[in-house]
Structures are given as C-alpha cells and as structure tokens.
Short mmCIF file of N, CA and C and ligand atoms in Angstrom, two decimals:
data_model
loop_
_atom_site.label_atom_id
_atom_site.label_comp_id
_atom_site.label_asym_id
_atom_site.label_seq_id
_atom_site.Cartn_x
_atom_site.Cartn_y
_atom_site.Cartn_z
N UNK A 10 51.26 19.74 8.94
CA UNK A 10 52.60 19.18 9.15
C UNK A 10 53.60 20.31 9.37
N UNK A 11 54.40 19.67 10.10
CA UNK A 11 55.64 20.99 10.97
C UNK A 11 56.32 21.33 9.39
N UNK A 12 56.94 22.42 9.62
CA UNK A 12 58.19 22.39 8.18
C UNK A 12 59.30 22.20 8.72
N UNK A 13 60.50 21.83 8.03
CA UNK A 13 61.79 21.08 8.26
C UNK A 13 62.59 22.02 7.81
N UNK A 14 63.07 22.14 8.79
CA UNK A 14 64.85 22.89 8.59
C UNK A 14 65.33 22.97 7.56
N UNK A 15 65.96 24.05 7.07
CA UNK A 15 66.69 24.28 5.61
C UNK A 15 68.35 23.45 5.91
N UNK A 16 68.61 22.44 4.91
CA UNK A 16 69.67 21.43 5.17
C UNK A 16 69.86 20.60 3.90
N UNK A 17 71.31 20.25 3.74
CA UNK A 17 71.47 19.33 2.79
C UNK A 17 70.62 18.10 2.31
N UNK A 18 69.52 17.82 3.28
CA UNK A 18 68.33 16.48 3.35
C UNK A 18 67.13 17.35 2.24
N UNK A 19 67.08 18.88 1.37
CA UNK A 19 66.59 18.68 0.84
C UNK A 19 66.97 19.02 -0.76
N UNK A 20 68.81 18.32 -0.94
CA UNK A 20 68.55 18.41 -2.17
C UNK A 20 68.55 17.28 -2.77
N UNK A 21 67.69 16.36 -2.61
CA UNK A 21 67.46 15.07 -2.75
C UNK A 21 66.08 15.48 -3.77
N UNK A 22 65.43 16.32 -3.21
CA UNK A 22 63.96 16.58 -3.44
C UNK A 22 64.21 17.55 -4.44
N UNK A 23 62.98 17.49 -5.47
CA UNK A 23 62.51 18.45 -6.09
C UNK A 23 63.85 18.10 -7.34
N UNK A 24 63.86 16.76 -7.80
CA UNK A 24 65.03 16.57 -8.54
C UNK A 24 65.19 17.19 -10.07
N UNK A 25 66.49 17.51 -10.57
CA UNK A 25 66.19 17.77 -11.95
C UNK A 25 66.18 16.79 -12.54
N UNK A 26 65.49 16.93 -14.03
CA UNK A 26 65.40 15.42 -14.55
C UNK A 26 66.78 15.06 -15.08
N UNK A 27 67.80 15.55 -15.01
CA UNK A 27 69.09 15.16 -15.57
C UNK A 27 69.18 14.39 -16.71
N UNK A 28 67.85 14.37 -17.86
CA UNK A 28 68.30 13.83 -19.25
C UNK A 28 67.41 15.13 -20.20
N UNK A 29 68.13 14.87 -21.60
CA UNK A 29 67.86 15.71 -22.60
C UNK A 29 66.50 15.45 -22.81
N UNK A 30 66.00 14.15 -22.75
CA UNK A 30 65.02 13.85 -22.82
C UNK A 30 63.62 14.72 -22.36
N UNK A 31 64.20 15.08 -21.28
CA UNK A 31 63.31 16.49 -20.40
C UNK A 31 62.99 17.90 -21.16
N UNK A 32 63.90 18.34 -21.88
CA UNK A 32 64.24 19.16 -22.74
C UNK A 32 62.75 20.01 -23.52
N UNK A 33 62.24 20.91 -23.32
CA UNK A 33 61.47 21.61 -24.14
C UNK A 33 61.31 21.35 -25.64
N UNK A 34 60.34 21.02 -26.63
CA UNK A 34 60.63 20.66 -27.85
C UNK A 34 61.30 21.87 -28.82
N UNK A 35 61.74 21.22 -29.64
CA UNK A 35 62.94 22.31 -30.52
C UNK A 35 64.50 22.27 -29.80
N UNK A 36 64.10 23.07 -28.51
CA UNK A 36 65.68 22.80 -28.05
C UNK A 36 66.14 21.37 -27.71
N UNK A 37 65.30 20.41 -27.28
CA UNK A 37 66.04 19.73 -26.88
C UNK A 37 66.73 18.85 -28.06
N UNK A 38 65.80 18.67 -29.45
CA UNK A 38 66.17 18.33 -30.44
C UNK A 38 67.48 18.87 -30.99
N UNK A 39 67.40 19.98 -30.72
CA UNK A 39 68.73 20.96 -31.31
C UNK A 39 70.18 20.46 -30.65
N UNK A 40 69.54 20.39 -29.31
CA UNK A 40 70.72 19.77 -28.06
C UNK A 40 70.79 18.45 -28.41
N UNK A 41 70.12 17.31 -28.77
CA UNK A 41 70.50 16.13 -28.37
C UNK A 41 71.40 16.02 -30.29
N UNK A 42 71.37 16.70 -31.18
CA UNK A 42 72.26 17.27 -31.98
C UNK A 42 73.79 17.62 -32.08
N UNK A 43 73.96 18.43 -31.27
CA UNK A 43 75.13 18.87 -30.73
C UNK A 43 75.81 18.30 -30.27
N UNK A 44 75.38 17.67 -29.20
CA UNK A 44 76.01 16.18 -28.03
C UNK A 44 76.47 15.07 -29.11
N UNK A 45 75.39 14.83 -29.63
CA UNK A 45 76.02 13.95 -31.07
C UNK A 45 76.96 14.21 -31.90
N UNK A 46 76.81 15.32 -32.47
CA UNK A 46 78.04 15.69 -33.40
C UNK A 46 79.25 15.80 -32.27
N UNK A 47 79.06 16.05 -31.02
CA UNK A 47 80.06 16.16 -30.07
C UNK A 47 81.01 14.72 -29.83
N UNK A 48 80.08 14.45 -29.46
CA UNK A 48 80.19 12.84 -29.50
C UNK A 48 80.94 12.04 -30.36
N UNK A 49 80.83 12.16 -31.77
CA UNK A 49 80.98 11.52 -32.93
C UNK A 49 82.68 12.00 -33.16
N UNK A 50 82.84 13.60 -33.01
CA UNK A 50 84.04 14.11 -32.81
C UNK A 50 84.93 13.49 -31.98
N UNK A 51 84.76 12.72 -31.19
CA UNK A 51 85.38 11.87 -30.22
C UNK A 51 85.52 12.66 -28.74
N UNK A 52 84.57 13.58 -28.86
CA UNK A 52 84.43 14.51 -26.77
C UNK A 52 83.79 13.84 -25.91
N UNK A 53 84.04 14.35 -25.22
CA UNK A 53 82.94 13.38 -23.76
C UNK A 53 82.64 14.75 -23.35
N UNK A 54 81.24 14.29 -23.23
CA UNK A 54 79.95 15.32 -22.83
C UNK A 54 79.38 14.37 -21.77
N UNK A 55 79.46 15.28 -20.90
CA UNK A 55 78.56 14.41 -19.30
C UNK A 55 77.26 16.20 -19.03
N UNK A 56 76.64 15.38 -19.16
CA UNK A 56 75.06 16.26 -19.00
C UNK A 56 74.62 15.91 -17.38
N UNK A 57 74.91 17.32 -17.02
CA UNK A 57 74.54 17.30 -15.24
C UNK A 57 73.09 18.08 -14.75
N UNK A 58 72.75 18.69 -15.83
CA UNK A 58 71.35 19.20 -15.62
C UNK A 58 70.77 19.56 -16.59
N UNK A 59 69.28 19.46 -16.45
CA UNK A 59 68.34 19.85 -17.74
C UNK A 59 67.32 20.55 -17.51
N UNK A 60 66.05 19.81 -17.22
CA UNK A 60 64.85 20.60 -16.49
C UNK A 60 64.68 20.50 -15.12
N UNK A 61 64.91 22.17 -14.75
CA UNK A 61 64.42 22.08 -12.95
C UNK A 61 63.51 22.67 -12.75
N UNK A 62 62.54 21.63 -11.90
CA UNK A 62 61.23 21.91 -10.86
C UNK A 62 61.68 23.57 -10.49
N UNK A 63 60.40 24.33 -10.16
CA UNK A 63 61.12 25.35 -9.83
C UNK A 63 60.77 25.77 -8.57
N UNK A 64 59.99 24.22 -7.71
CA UNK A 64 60.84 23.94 -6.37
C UNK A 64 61.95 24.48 -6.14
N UNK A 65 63.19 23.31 -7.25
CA UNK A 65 64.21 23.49 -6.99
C UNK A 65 64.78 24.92 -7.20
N UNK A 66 64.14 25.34 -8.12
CA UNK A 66 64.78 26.79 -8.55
C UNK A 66 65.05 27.79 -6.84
N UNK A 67 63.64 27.28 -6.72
CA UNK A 67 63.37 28.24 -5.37
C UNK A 67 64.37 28.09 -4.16
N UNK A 68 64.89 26.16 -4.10
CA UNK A 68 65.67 26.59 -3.15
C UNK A 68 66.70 26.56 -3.41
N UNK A 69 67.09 26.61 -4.34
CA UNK A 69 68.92 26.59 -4.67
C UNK A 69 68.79 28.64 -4.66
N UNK A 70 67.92 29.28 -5.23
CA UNK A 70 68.08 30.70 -5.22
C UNK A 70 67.97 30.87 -3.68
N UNK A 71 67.14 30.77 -2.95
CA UNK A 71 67.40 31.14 -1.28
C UNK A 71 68.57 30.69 -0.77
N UNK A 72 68.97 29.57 -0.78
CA UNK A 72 70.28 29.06 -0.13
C UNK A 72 71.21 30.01 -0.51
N UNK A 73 70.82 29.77 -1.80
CA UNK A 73 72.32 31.04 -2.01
C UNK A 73 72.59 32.83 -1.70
N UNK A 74 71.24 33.36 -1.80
CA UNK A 74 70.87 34.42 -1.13
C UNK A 74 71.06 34.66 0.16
N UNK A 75 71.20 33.48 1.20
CA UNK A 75 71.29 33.60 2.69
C UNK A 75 72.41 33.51 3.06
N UNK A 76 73.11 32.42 1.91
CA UNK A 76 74.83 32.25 2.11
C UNK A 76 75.61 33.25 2.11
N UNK A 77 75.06 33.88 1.03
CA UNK A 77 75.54 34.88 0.46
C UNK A 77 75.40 36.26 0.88
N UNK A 78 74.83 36.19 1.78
CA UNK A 78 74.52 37.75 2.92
C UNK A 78 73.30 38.91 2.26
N UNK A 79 72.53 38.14 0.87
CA UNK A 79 72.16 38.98 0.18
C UNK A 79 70.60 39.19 0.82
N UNK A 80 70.53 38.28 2.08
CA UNK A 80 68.93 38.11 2.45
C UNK A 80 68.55 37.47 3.97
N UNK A 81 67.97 38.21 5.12
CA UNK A 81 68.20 37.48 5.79
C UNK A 81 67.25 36.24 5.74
N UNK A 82 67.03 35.17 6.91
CA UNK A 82 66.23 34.11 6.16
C UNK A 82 65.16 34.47 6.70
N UNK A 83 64.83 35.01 7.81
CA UNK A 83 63.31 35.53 8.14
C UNK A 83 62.89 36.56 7.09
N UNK A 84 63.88 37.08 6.36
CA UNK A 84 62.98 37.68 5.04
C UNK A 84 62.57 37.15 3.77
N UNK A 85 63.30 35.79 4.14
CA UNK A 85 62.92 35.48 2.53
C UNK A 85 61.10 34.83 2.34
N UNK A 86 60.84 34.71 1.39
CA UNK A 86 59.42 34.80 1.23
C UNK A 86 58.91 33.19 0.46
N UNK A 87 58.24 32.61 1.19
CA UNK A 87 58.20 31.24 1.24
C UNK A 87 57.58 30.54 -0.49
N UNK A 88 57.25 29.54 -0.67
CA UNK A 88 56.55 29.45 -1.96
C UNK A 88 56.00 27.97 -1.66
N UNK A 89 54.87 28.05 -2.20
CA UNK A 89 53.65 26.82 -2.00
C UNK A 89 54.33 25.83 -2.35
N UNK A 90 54.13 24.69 -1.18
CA UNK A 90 54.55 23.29 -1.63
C UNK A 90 55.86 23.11 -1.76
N UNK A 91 56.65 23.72 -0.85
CA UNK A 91 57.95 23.96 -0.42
C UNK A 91 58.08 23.74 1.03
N UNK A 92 57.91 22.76 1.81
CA UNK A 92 57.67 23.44 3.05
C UNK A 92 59.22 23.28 4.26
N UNK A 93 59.96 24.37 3.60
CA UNK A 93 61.03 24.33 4.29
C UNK A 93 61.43 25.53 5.42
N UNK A 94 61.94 25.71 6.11
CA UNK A 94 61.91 26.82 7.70
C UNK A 94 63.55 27.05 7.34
N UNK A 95 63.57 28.02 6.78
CA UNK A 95 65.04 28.32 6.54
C UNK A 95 65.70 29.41 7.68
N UNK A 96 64.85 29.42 8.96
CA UNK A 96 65.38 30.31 9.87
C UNK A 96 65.47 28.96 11.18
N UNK A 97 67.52 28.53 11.30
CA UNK A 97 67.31 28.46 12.44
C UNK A 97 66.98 28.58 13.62
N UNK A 98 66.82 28.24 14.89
CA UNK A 98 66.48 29.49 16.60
C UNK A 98 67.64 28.44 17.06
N UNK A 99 68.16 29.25 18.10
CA UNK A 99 68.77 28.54 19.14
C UNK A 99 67.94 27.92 20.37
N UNK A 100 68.23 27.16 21.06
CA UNK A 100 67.45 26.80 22.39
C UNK A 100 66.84 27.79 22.71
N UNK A 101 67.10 28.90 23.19
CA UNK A 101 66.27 29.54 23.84
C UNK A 101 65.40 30.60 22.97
N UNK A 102 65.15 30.40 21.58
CA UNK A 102 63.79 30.46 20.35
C UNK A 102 64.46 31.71 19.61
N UNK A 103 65.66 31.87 19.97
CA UNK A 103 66.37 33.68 19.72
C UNK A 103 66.53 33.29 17.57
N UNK A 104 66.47 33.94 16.59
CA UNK A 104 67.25 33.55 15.45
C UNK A 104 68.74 33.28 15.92
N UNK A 105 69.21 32.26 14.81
CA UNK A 105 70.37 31.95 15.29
C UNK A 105 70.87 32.00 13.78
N UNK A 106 71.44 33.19 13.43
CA UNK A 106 72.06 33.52 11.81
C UNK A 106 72.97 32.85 11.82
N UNK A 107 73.89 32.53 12.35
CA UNK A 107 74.62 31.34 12.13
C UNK A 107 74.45 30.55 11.59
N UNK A 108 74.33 29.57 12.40
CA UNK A 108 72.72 28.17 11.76
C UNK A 108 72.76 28.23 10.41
N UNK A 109 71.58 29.08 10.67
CA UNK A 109 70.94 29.90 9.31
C UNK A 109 71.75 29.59 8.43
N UNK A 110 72.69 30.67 8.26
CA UNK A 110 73.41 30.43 7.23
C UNK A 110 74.37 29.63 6.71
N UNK A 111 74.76 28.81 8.02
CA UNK A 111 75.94 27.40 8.06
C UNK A 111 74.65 26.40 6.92
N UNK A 112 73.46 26.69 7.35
CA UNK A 112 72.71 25.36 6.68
C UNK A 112 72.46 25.80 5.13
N UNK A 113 72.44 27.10 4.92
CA UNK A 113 72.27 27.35 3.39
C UNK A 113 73.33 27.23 2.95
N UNK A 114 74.87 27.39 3.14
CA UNK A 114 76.04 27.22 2.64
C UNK A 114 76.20 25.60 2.58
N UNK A 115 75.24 25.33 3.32
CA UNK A 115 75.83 23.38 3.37
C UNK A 115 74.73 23.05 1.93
N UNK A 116 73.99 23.67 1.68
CA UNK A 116 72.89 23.41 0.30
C UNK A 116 73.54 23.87 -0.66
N UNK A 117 74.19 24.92 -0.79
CA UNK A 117 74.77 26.11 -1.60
C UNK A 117 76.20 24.79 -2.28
N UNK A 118 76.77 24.12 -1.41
CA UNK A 118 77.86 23.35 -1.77
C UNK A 118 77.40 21.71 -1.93
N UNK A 119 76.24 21.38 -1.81
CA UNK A 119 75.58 20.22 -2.15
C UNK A 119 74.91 20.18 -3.29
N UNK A 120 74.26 21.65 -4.23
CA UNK A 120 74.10 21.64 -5.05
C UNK A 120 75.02 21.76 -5.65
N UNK A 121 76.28 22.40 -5.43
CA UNK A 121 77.40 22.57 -6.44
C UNK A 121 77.50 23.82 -7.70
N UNK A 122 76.68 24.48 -6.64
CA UNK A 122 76.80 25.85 -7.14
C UNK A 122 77.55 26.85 -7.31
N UNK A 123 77.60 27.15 -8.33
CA UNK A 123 79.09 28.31 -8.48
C UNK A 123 78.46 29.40 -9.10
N UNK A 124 77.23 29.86 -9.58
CA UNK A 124 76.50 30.73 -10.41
C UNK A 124 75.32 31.03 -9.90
N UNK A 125 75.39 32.32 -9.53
CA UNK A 125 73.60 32.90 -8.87
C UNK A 125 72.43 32.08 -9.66
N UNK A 126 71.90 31.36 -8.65
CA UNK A 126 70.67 30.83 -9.67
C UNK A 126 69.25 31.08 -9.44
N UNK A 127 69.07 31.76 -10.93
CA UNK A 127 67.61 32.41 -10.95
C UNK A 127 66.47 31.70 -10.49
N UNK A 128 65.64 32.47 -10.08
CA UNK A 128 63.99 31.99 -10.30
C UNK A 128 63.63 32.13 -11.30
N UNK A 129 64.38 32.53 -12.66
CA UNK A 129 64.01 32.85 -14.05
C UNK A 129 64.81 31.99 -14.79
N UNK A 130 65.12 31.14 -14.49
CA UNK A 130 66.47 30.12 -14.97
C UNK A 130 65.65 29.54 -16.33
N UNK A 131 66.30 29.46 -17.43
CA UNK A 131 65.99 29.07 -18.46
C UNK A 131 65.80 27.41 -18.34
N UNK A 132 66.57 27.02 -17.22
CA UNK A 132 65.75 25.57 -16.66
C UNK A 132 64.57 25.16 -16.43
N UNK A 133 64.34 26.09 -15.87
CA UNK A 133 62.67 25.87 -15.53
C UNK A 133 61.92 25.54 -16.89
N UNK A 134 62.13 25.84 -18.12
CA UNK A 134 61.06 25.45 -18.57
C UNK A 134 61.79 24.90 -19.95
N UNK A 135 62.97 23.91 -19.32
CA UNK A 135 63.59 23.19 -20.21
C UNK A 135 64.48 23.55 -21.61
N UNK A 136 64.88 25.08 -21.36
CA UNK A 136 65.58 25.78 -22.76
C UNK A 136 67.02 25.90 -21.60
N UNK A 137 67.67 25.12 -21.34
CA UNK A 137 69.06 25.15 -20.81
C UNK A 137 69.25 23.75 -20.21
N UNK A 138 71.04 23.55 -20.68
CA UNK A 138 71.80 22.25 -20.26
C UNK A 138 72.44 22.87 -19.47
N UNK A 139 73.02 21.85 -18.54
CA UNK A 139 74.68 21.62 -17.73
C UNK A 139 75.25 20.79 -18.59
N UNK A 140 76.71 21.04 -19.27
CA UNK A 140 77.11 19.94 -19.28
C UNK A 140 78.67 19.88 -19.22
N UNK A 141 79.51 18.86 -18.83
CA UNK A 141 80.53 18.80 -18.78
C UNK A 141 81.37 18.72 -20.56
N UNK A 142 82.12 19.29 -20.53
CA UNK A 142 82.72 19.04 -22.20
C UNK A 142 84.13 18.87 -22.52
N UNK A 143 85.26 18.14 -22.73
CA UNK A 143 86.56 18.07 -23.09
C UNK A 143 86.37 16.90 -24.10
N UNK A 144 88.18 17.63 -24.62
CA UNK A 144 88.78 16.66 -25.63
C UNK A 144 89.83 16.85 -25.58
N UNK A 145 90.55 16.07 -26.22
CA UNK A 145 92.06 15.71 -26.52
C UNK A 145 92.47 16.64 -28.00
N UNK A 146 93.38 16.97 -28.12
CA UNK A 146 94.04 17.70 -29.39
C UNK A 146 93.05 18.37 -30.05
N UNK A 147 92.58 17.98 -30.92
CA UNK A 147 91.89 19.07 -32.24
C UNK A 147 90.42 18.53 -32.46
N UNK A 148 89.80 19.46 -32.02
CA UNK A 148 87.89 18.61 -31.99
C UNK A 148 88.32 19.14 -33.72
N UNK A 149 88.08 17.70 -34.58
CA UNK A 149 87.30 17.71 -35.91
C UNK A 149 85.79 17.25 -35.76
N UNK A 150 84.79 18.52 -36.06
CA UNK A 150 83.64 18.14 -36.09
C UNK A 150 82.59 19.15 -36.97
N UNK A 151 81.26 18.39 -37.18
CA UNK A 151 80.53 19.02 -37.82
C UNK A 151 79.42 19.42 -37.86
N UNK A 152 79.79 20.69 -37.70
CA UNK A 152 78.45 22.06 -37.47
C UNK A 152 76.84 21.59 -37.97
N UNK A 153 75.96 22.08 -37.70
CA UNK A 153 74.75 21.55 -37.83
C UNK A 153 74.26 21.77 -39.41
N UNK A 154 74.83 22.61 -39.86
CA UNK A 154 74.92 22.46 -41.34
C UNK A 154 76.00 22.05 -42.38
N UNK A 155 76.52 20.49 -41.35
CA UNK A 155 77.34 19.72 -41.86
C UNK A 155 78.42 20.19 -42.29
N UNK A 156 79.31 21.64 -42.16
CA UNK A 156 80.15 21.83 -42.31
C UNK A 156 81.35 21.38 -40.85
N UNK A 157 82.35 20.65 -41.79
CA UNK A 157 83.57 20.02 -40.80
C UNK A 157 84.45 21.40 -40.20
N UNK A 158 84.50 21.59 -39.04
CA UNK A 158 85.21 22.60 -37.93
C UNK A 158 86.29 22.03 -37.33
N UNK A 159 87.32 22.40 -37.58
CA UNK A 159 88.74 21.84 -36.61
C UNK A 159 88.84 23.50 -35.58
N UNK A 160 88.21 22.74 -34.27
CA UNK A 160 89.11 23.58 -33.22
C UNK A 160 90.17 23.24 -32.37
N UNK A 161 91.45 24.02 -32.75
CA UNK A 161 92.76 23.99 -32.39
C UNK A 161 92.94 24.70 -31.27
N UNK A 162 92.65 25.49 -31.14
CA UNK A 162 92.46 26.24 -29.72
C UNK A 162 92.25 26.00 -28.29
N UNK A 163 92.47 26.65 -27.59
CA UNK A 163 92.23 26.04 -25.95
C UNK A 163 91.40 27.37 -25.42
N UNK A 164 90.56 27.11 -24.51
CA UNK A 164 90.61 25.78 -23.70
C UNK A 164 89.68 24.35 -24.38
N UNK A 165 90.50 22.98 -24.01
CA UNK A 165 89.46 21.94 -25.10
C UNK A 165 88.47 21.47 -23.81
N UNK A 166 87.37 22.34 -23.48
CA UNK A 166 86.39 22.34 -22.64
C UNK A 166 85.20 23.47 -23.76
N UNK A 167 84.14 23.38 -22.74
CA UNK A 167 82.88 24.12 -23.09
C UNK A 167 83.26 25.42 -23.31
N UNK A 168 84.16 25.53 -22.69
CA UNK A 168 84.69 27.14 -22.34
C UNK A 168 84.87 27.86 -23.60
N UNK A 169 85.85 26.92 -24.44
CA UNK A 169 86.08 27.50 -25.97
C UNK A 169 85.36 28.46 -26.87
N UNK A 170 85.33 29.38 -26.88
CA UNK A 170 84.79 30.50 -27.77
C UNK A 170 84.71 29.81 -29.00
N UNK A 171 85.45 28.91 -30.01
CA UNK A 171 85.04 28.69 -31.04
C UNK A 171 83.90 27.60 -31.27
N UNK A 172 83.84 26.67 -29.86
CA UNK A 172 83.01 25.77 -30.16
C UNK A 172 81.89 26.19 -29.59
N UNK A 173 81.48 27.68 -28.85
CA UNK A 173 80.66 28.19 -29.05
C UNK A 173 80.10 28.61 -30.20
N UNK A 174 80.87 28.73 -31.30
CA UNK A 174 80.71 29.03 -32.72
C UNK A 174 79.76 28.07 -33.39
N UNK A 175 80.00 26.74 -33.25
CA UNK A 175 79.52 25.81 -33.30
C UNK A 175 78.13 25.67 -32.81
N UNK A 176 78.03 25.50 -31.39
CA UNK A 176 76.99 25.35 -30.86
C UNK A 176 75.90 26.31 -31.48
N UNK A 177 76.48 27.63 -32.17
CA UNK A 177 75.29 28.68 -32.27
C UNK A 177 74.79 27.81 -33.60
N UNK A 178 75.08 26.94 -34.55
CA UNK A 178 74.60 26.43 -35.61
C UNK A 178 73.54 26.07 -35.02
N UNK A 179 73.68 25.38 -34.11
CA UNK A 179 72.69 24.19 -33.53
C UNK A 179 72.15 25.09 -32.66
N UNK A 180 71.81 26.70 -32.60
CA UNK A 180 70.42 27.26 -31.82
C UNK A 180 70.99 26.85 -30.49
N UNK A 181 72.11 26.56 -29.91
CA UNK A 181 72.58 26.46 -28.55
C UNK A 181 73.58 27.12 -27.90
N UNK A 182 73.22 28.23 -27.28
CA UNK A 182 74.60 29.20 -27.17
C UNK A 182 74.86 29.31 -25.50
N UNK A 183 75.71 29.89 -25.82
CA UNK A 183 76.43 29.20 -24.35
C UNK A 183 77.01 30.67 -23.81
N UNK A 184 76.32 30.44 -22.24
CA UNK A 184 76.80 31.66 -21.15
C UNK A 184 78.11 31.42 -20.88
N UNK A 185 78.58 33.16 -20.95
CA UNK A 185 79.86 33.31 -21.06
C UNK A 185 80.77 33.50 -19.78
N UNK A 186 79.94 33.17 -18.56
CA UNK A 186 80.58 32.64 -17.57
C UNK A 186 79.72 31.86 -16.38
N UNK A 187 78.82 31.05 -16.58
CA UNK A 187 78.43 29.99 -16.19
C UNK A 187 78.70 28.70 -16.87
N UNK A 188 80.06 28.44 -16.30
CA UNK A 188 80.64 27.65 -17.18
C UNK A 188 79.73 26.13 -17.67
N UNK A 189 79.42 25.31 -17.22
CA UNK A 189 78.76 24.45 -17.56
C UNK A 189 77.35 24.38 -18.19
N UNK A 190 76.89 26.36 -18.48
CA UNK A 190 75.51 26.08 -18.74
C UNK A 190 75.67 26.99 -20.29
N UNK A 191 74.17 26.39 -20.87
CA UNK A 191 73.73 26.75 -22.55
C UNK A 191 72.55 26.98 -22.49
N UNK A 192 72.41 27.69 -23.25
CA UNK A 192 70.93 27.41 -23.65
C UNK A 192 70.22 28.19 -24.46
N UNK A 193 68.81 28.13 -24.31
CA UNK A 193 68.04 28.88 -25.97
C UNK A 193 69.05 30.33 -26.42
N UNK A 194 69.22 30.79 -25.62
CA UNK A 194 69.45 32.39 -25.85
C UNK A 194 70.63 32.88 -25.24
N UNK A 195 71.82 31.88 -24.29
CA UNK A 195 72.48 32.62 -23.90
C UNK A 195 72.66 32.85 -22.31
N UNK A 196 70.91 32.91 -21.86
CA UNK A 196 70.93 33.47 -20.87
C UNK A 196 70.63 31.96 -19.50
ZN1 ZN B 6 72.63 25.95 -16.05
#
C-alpha cells in the first residue's frame, strides 16, 4: 500500500486514550487522587491527555521538527507501522519544502502543540497527564496526607507553584513550563 501524505487526516489516528483510566499502575492511582481532592475543593480539572501510542509520539515529534526548521522531511527517519510520506513533490516530482512544511505546521496546530514533544515522553508509558486546572478565590483542599491547604495565590490554574506543592504529596509533579503537563518525575 502507497503511504499518505503528512496532513491533519492523521491526527485522528494513533489516538491517546484521554482517560486516567489508561494510566500506568501507581501513578494513575496517585492521579485519579489528586483530581479528586481537586475536585472536592470545588476546581474543574478537564484531562486532555494520558497514554500516547508512540505512533503518536512519533508523529507529533516529526511534525514539529519539520515545522520547526529543526529537520528536513527527507531526513527524517520513518518508524514501522506508521505509514506516512512526510515529503511533499510538486508536479513536476522536485521536493516541495513548502508543502512539506505548510502540512507539518497544519499537524503541529491540530495537535495543539505548544511544547517539543518527545519520543521519550513520559506518555508513552502512561506516567504523565494533560490537564486543564482553575478555580475561583482560595482552593481549600487536602493534600494526600489529609492535611487541609488554602492556596491564596495566583495564578488559580495548574500553573501555581503552591499547588504544585500539593500535587508532590500525591507523587505528581508538574513541569515547570509545559503548562498542562505532570507527571511521575517532573519530566
Ligand atoms: Zn504532557
């Protein structure tokens, strides 16, 4: 079978499982913890990713490598059971980097990527969340060893350094500028 053009038609494929449920054992227990006590505090937590195929790993890291000028696409180096042609041609069979790279920037913004993403992504093997996080006034809540935490501070998002404080009870620590992501270690 032919391979298909690198294009927004394949981030349909190779889906993450988008529930905690997916989650590696230990962490995800630890995580579906947190969300709760989150929860209970009165936050809204929207969970946008969990475990990714590392299909997907593979092509959200190329897209962004090609977008990103860091690779051309006839160099990048293919991976089994992927079968995508990330080098446009023009009509007359010439590379057409353009293309090329118009179609990885159209993946690059369909995944909704804002953070280099590894082929080592702590996704892959289910020790990292996405998740969305706010609240209103003063999160009263309680740490995994049931001690009650009032954070007064801003920003009242994930972002918060103190409710990173928090999260480290619960074995879930959170990268300090991939904003929506956590996980076993940080990384
Ligand atoms: Zn992440």
């Amino acid at each position: 079978m032919a391979s298909e053009l690198s294009g927004r038609i394949w981030i349909k494929r190779f889906p993450d499982a988008g529930t905690t449920e997916a989650l590696a054992d230990g962490f995800r227990q630890n995580c579906q913890a947190f969300i709760a006590a989150l929860q209970a505090a009165g936050a809204s937590v929207d969970v946008n990713a969990t475990r990714r195929p590392s299909e997907r790993a593979y092509l959200m890291n190329g897209a962004w490598r090609i977008h990103n000028r860091m690779i051309n696409p006839q160099n990048l180096p293919g991976k089994a059971g992927v079968d995508i042609e990330w080098v446009h041609r023009t009509a007359a069979g010439q590379i057409d980097l353009a293309a090329s790279r118009a179609a990885a920037a159209e993946m690059v913004a369909a995944y909704g990527l804002a953070f280099f993403p590894s082929l080592s992504s702590r996704h892959i093997d289910g020790q990292a969340v996405d998740m969305s996080i706010s609240w209103k006034g003063v999160l009263v809540i309680q740490d995994a060893g049931g001690v009650t935490r009032s954070i007064k501070s801003a920003p009242r998002t994930g972002m918060n350094p103190d409710l990173w404080k928090v999260g480290k009870t619960f074995h879930i620590v959170k990268h300090k500028t991939d904003r929506p992501h956590w996980s076993i270690d940080g990384k």
